[in-house]
XYZ file of C-alpha atoms in Angstrom:
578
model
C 47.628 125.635 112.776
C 49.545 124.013 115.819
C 47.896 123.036 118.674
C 49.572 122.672 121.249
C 47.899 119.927 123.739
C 49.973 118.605 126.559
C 53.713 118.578 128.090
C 55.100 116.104 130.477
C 58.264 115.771 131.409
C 60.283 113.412 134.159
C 63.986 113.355 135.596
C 64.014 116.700 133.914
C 65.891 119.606 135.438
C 64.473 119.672 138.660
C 61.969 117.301 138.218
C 62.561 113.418 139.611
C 60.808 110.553 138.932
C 57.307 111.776 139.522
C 56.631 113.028 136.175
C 54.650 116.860 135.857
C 52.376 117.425 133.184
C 50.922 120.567 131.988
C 47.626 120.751 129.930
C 48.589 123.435 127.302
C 44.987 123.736 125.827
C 42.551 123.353 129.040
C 42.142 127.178 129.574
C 42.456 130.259 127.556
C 45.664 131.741 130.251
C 46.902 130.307 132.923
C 49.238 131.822 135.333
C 52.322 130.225 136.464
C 54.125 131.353 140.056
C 56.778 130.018 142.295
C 59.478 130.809 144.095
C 63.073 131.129 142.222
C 64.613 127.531 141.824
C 60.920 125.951 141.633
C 61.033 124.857 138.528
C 58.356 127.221 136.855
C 60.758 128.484 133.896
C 60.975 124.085 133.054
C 58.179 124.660 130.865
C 60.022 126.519 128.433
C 62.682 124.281 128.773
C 61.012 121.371 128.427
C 58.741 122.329 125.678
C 61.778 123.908 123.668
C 64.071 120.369 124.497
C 60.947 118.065 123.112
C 60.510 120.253 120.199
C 64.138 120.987 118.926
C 66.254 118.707 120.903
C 67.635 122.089 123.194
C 66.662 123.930 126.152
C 65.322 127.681 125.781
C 67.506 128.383 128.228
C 71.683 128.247 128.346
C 71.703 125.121 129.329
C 73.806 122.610 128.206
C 72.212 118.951 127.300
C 73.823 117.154 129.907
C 72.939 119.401 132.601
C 69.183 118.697 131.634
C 69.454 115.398 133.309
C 68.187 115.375 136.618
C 71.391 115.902 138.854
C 69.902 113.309 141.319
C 68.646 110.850 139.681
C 70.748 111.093 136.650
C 68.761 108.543 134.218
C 65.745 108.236 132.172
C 64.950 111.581 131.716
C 61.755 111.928 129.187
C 60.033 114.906 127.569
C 56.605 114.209 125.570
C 54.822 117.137 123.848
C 51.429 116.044 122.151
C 50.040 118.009 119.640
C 47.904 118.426 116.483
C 48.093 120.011 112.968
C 44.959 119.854 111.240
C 43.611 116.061 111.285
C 46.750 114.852 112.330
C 47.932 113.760 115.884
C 51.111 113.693 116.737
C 53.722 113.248 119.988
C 57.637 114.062 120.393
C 59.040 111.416 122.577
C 62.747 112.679 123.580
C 65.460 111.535 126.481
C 68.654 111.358 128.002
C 70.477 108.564 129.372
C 68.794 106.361 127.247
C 68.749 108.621 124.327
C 65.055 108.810 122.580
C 64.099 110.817 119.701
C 60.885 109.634 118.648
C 57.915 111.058 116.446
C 54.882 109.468 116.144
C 52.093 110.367 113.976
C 48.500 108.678 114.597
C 49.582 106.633 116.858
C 52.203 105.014 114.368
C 55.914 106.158 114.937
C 57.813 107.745 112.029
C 60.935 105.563 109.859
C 64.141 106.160 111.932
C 66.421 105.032 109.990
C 67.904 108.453 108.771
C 70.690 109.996 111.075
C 68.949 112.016 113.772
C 70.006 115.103 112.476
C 67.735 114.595 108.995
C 64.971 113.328 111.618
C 65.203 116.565 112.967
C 64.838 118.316 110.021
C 61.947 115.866 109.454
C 60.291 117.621 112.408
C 61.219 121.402 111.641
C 60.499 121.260 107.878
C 58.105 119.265 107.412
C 55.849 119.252 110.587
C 56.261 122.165 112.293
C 57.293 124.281 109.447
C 59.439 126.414 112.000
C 63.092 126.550 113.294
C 64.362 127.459 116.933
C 64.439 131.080 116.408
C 61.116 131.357 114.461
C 59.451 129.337 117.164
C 60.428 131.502 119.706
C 59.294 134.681 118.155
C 56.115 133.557 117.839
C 55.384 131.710 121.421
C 57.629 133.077 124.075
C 58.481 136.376 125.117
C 60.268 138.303 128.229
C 62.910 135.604 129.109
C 66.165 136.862 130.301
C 67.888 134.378 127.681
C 65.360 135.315 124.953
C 66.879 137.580 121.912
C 64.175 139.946 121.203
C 63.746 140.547 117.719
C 64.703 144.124 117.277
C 68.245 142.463 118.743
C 68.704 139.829 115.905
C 71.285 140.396 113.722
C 70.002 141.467 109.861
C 69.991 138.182 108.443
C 68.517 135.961 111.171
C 65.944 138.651 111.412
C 65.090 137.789 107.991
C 65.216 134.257 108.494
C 62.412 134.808 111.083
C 60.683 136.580 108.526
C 60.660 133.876 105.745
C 59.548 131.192 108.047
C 56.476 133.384 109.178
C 55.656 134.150 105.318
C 56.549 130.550 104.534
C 58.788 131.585 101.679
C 61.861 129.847 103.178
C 61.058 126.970 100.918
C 62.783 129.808 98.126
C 65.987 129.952 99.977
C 65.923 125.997 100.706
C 65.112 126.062 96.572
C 68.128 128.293 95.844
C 70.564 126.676 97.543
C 69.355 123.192 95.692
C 69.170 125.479 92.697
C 72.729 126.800 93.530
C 73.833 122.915 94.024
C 72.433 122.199 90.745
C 74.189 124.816 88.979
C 77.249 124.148 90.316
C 76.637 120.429 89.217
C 76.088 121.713 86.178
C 79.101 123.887 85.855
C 81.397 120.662 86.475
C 79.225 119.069 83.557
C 79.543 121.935 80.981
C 83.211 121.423 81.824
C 83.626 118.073 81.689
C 81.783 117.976 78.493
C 83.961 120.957 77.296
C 86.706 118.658 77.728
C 85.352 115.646 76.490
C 84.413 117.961 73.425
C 88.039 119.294 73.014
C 89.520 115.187 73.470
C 87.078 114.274 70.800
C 88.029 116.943 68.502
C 91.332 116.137 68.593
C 91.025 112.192 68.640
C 89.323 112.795 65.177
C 91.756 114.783 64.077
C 94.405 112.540 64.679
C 92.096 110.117 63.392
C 91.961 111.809 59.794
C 95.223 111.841 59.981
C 95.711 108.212 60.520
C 93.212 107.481 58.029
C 95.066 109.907 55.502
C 98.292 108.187 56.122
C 96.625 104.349 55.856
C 95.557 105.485 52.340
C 98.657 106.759 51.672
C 100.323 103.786 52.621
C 97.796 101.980 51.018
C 98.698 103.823 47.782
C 102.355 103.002 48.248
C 101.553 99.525 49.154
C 99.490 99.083 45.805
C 102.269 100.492 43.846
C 104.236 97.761 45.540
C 102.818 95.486 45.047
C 101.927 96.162 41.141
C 105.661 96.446 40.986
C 106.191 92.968 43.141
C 103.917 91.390 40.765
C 106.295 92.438 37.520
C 109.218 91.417 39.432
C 107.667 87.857 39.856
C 106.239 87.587 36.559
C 110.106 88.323 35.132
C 111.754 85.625 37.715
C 108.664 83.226 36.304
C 109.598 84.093 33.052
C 113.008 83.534 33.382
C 112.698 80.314 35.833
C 110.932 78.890 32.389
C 113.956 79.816 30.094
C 115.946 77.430 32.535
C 113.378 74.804 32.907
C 113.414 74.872 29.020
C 117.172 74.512 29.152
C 117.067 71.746 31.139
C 114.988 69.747 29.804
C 116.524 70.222 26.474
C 119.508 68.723 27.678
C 117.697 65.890 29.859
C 115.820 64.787 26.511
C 119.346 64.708 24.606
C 121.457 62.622 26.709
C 119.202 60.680 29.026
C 117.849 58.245 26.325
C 121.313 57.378 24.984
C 122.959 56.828 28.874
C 120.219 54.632 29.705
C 120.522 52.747 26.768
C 124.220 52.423 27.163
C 123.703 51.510 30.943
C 121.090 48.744 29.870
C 123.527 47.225 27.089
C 126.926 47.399 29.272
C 124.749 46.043 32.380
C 124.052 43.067 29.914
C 127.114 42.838 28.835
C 128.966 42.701 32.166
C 126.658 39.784 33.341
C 127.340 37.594 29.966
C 131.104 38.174 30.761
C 130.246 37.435 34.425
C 128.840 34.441 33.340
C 131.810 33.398 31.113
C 134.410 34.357 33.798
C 132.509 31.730 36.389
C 132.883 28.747 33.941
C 136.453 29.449 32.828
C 137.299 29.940 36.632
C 135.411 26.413 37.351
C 137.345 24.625 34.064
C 140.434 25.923 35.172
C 139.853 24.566 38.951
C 139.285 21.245 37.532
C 142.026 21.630 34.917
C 144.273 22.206 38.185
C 142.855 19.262 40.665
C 143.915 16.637 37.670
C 147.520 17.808 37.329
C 147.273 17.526 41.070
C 145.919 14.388 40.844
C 148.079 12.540 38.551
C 150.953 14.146 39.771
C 150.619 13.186 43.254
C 148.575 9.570 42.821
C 150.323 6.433 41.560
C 147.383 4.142 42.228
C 143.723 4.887 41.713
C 141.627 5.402 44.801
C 138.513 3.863 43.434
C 139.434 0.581 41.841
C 142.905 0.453 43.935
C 145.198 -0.396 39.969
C 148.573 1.279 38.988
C 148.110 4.499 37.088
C 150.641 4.345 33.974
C 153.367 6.810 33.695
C 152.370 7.536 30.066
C 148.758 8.212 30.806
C 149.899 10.301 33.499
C 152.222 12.667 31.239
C 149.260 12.125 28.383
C 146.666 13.167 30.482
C 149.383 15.979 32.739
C 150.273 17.788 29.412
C 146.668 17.799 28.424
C 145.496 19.768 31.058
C 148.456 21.611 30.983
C 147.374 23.253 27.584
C 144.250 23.255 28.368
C 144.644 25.552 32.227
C 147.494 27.772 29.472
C 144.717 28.421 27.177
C 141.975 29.008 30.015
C 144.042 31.385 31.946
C 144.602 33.199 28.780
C 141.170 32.937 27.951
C 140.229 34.390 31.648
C 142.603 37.051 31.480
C 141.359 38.356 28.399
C 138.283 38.250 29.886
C 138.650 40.101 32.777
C 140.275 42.582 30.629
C 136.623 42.826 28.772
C 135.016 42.888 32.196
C 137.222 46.289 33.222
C 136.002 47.721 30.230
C 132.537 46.904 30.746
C 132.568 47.915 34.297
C 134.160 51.429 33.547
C 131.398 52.129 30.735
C 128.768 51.409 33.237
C 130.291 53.638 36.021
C 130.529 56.312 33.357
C 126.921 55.734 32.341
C 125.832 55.803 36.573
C 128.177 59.226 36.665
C 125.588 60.514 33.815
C 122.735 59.703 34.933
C 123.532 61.019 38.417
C 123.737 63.977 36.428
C 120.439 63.570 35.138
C 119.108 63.138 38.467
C 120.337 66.701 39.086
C 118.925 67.993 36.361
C 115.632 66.629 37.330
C 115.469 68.168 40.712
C 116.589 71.286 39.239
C 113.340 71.199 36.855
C 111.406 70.608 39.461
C 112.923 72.899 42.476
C 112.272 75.487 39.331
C 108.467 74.305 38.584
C 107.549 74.609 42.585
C 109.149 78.274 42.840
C 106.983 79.051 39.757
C 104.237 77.820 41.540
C 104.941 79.820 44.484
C 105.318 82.807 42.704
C 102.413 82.452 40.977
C 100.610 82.010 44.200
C 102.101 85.149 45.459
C 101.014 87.046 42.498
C 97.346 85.477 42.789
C 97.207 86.927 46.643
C 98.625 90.489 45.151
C 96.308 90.545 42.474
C 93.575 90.184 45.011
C 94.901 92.890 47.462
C 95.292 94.930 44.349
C 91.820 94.446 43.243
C 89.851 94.930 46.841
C 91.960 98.019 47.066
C 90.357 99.396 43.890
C 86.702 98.122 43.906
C 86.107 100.626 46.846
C 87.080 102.824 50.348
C 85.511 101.034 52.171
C 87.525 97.703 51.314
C 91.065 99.663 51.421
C 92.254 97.464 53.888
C 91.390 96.077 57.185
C 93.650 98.864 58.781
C 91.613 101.599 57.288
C 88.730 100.064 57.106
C 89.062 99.950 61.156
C 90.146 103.583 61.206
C 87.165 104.771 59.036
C 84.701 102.936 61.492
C 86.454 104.869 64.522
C 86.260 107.952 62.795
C 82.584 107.470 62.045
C 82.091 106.754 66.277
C 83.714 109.573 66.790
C 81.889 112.066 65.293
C 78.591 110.252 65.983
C 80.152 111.118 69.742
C 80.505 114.924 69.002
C 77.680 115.107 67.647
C 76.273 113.568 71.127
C 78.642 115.689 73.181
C 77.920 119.207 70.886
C 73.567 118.214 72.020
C 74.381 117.671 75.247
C 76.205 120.758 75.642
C 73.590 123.034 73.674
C 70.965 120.912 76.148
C 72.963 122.192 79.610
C 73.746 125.467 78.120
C 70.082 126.004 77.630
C 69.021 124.827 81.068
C 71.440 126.424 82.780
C 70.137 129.880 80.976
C 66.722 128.791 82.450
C 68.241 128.230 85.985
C 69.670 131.754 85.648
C 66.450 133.483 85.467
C 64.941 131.008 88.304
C 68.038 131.965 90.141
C 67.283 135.983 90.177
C 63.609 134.808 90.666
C 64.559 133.008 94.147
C 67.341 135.515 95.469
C 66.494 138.064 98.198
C 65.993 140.303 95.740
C 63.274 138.366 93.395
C 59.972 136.888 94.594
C 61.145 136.711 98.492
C 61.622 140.565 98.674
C 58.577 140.743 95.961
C 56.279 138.717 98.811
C 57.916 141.259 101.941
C 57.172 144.359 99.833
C 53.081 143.255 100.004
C 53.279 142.595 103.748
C 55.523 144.867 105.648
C 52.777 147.373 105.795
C 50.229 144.937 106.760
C 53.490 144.188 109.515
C 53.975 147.913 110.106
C 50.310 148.870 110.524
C 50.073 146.047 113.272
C 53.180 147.454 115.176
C 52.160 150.786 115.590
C 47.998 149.573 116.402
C 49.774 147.497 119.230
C 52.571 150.384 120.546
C 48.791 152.064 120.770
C 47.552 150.161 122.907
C 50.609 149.763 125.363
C 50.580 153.840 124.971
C 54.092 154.178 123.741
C 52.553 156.411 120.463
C 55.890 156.462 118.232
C 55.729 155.694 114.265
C 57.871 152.442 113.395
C 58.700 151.128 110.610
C 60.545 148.169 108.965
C 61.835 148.656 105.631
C 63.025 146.054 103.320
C 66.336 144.884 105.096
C 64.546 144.592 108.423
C 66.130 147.832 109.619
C 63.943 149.741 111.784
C 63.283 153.845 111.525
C 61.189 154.973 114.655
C 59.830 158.332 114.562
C 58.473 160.699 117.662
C 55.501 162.848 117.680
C 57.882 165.544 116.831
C 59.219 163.619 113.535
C 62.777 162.711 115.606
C 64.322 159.482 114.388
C 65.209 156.897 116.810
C 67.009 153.479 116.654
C 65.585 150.434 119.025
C 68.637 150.882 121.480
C 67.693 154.571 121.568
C 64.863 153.813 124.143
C 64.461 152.605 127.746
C 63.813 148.960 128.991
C 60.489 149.684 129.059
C 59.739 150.993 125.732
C 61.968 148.542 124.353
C 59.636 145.426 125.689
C 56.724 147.278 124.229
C 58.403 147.396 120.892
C 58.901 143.317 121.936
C 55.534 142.836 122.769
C 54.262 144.872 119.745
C 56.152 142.300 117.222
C 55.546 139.264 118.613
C 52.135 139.728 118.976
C 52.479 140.992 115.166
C 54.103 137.709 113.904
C 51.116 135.967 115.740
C 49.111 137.910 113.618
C 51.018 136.933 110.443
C 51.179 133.557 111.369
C 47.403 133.262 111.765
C 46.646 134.520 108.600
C 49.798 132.192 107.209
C 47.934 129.529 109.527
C 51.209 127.210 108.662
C 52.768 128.778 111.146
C 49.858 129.634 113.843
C 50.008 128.367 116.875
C 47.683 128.164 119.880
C 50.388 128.651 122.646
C 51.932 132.044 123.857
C 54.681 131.772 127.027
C 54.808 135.388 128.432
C 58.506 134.699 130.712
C 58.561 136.937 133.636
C 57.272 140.116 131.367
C 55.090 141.409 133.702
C 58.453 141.529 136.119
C 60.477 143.810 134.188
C 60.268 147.436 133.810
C 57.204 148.051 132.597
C 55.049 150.369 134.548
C 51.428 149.454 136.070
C 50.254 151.281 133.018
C 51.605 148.984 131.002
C 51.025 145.828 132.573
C 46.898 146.943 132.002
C 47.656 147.466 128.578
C 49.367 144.216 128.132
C 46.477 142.911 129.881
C 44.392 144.066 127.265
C 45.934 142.455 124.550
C 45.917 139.334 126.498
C 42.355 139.084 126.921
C 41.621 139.680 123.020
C 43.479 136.582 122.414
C 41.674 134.601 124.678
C 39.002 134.444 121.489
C 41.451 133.678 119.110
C 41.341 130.399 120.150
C 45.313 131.242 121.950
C 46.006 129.129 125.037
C 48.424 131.436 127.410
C 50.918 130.738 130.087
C 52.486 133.689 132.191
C 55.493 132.642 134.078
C 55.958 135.780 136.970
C 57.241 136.558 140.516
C 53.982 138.850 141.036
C 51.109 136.101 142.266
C 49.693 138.840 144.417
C 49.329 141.377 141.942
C 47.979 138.814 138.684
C 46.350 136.412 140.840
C 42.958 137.652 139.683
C 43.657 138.215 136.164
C 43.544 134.484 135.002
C 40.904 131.377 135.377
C 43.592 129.161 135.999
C 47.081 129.324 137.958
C 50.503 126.416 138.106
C 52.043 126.466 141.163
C 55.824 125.085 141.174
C 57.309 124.270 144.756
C 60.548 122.302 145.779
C 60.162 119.622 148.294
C 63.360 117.388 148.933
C 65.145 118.469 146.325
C 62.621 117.758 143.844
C 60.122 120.250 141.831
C 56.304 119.610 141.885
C 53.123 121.315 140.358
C 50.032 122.404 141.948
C 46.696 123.433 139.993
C 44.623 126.025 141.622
């Protein structure tokens, strides 16, 4: 249960500086007077502001602020729920939204508007409308219930049965399924993607092994192709070498001897050349020397011709000698250029054997490498290749991931079966209409006991959508807006003292404060105003704290303990206990 204990408010309307507070639970009614303009109505407004941030009346925010003073405008409401304590700080110009609970003020670091919702939900349990239904009635800006539209009237309902918290759990349920939709798609097409990246897949994989097929055949024909060329590349090496071992040993034996030879005829050629060099300085000599140049005596004419003729035979038979020789040196040097032209030849051949040997080698290498593709190829699959080896892996992930994606799916599909029957379960039509169905005649038996005791003896009834059927005496149906002013604010005064009732046996949404605005001003008769009376004073031991805001001091001033008098004095409203 609320309880309501104090409201003060400052720079507030009418209200200046000097701030007015109201006691809410000193007596059990208090009566509130003044003349228009006073400022007696501010308690609704100030109470409604502090509570849910607006006036009760249609007012905008800014013209809240004190049209004077035009700063620092506060509203504090103090009251407590059970063991707790708590107080709604809220201004203008500086802006304050505060809640404090036991004396320690709630986290404000969510945007005001969740702050709010902080308050409604979870402390006060009620909105703006439900509030209002409950704890005020008769203000000219007031919507009665019977004049709420079809769903807000249920609205008001919920909150006093507390089984909002199904339509706040429907619309997260609704948020949830519609989460889950976009997952069940998503998966769907994650589903359909991996379905058709392993079919491509096998597909790859099928066309790996064929090519791995082809490649084998390949390479088994490769590998005859090689061993043929090897085989072949030997009958040449054989060739070769055949003809290296015929005529290598005989050219380099020729080559040795002519080599020899050539330097013996070297060497002869060199001595005949020096003889005949000597032969030709002593012709020279005798022929151009008379006297001796060593011991300085006549050379005779004899022994010159002796010893001229001598040499003269001698250089004859030399040059002959040389000649021949050189002829033998031609010879010689022509064998050994023909022996060098062979064994260039040789040299040839050689490198030929050899260029032949390493290409054997090489394609013996390459047949070694195909023999061991060949042979990992048919030890096992799983060794085909590294190509689809690879694909075989991916293939394996990917079904291991619809596999994952097909549980996943089942997993949603089966929750979101279960949300479906928790969503019937929390529409209007499942457990809130369930809940209704138990109380609306305990709701219907409490209208008609109250429209007894105001005297207006009609049946009413609410049915299911909130629609009323109001019967006369004489079994005529009626409609709310059938009836007079009067009758209408006993149908009023019949349902909000009603939802009190609910509330207090809901307790979460009892409260201890009723605001009567100006009801005993309206139309209703003196007859009526006693029988309102009435009702009044059984909730003064229900532990209900009221406040009747009226015009008529002289005719209600001796119907409550207590009375709030509101006056304007320069400008300003103040209060007055009596």
């Amino acid at each position: 249960m609320i309880i309501f204990k104090k409201l003060s408010w400052r720079n507030f309307l009418s209200t200046g500086d000097n701030a007015i507070e109201v006691i809410l639970n000193k007596t059990p009614a208090t009566l509130i007077v003044g003349s228009n303009g006073a400022g007696k109505s501010t308690l609704l407004d100030a109470l409604s502001f502090a509570l849910f941030g607006k006036p009760h009346r249609n007012i905008t925010k800014p013209q809240l602020l004190n049209s004077i003073n035009q700063k620092n405008c506060v509203v504090t409401a103090d009251f407590d729920i059970g063991n707790l304590e708590f107080r709604i700080v809220r201004g203008i110009k500086p802006n304050i939204f505060e809640i404090w609970q036991n004396g320690v003020m709630l986290n404000q670091e969510s945007h005001s508007r969740d702050y709010q919702k902080l308050l409604e939900s979870n402390i006060l349990k009620l909105n703006h409308k439900s509030f209002h239904q409950i704890v005020v009635l008769g203000s000219n800006n007031f919507t009665p219930f019977m004049q709420l539209g079809q769903w807000t009237r249920r609205e008001v309902i919920e909150d006093l049965l507390d089984i909002g918290i199904f339509t706040k759990m429907n619309v997260l349920l609704k948020e949830r399924q519609g989460k889950m939709k976009d997952s069940i798609l998503e998966l769907d097409s994650l589903l359909m993607i991996t379905q058709e990246k392993i079919s491509l897949q096998n597909k790859h994989l099928d066309e790996l092994k064929r090519i791995d097929r082809i490649n084998s055949l390949k390479m088994q024909n490769e590998i005859a192709t090689l061993e043929s060329e090897i085989s072949d590349r030997n009958v040449s090496i054989k060739q070769l070498q055949g003809k290296y071992d015929l005529e290598y040993a005989p050219a380099v034996a020729d080559l040795r001897k002519e080599k020899v030879k050539h330097t013996q005829l070297s060497s002869y050629g060199t001595q005949i050349k020096s003889n005949l060099d000597r032969m030709n300085k002593e012709v020279t000599f005798y022929s151009g020397h008379s006297v001796c140049p060593t011991c300085q005596q006549a050379i005779d004419d004899d022994f010159k011709h002796t010893k001229t003729e001598a040499c003269s035979l001698q250089i004859t038979a030399l040059s002959d000698g040389y000649t021949k020789l050189q002829s033998n040196v031609s010879e010689v040097q022509n064998s050994i250029h023909m022996a060098e032209l062979k064994l260039a030849e040789m040299v040839s051949l050689n490198n030929d054997i050899n260029s032949n040997l390493n290409y054997i080698r090489a394609l013996q290498g390459r047949i070694s490498t195909l023999l061991i593709s060949a042979s990992a190829a048919q030890n096992s699959s799983a060794t085909l290749g590294s190509g689809t080896k690879l694909a075989e892996v991916n293939l394996k992930t990917l079904e291991d991931e619809l596999g994952k994606l097909t549980i996943r799916k089942s997993e949603q599909l089966e929750e979101r079966t279960y949300n479906n029957v928790v969503e019937e379960l929390l529409k209007d039509t499942g457990i809130k209409t369930k809940v209704i169905r138990q109380y609306l005649p305990m709701i219907n038996k409490y209208v008609n006991n109250y429209l007894g005791v105001l005297d207006f003896f009609v049946s009413f009834t609410l049915d299911e959508s909130f629609n009323e059927i109001i019967k006369s005496r004489h079994r005529d149906e009626f409609s709310y807006n059938s009836f007079s002013e009067g009758e209408k604010q006993r149908i009023d005064l019949a349902l909000i003292f009603t939802w009190r009732q609910i509330a207090k046996m809901k307790n979460s949404t009892n409260t201890n404060l009723l605001i009567l605005d100006e009801t005993f001003d309206s139309s209703m008769d003196i007859a009526g105003v006693d029988n309102l009376l009435k009702i009044l004073n059984t909730l003064k031991n229900e532990q209900t704290n009221i406040f009747v805001i009226s015009h008529k001091a002289d005719l209600l001033d001796d119907k409550f303990p207590a009375k709030l008098e509101f006056q304007r004095a320069n400008n300003f409203s103040k209060m007055i206990e009596h």
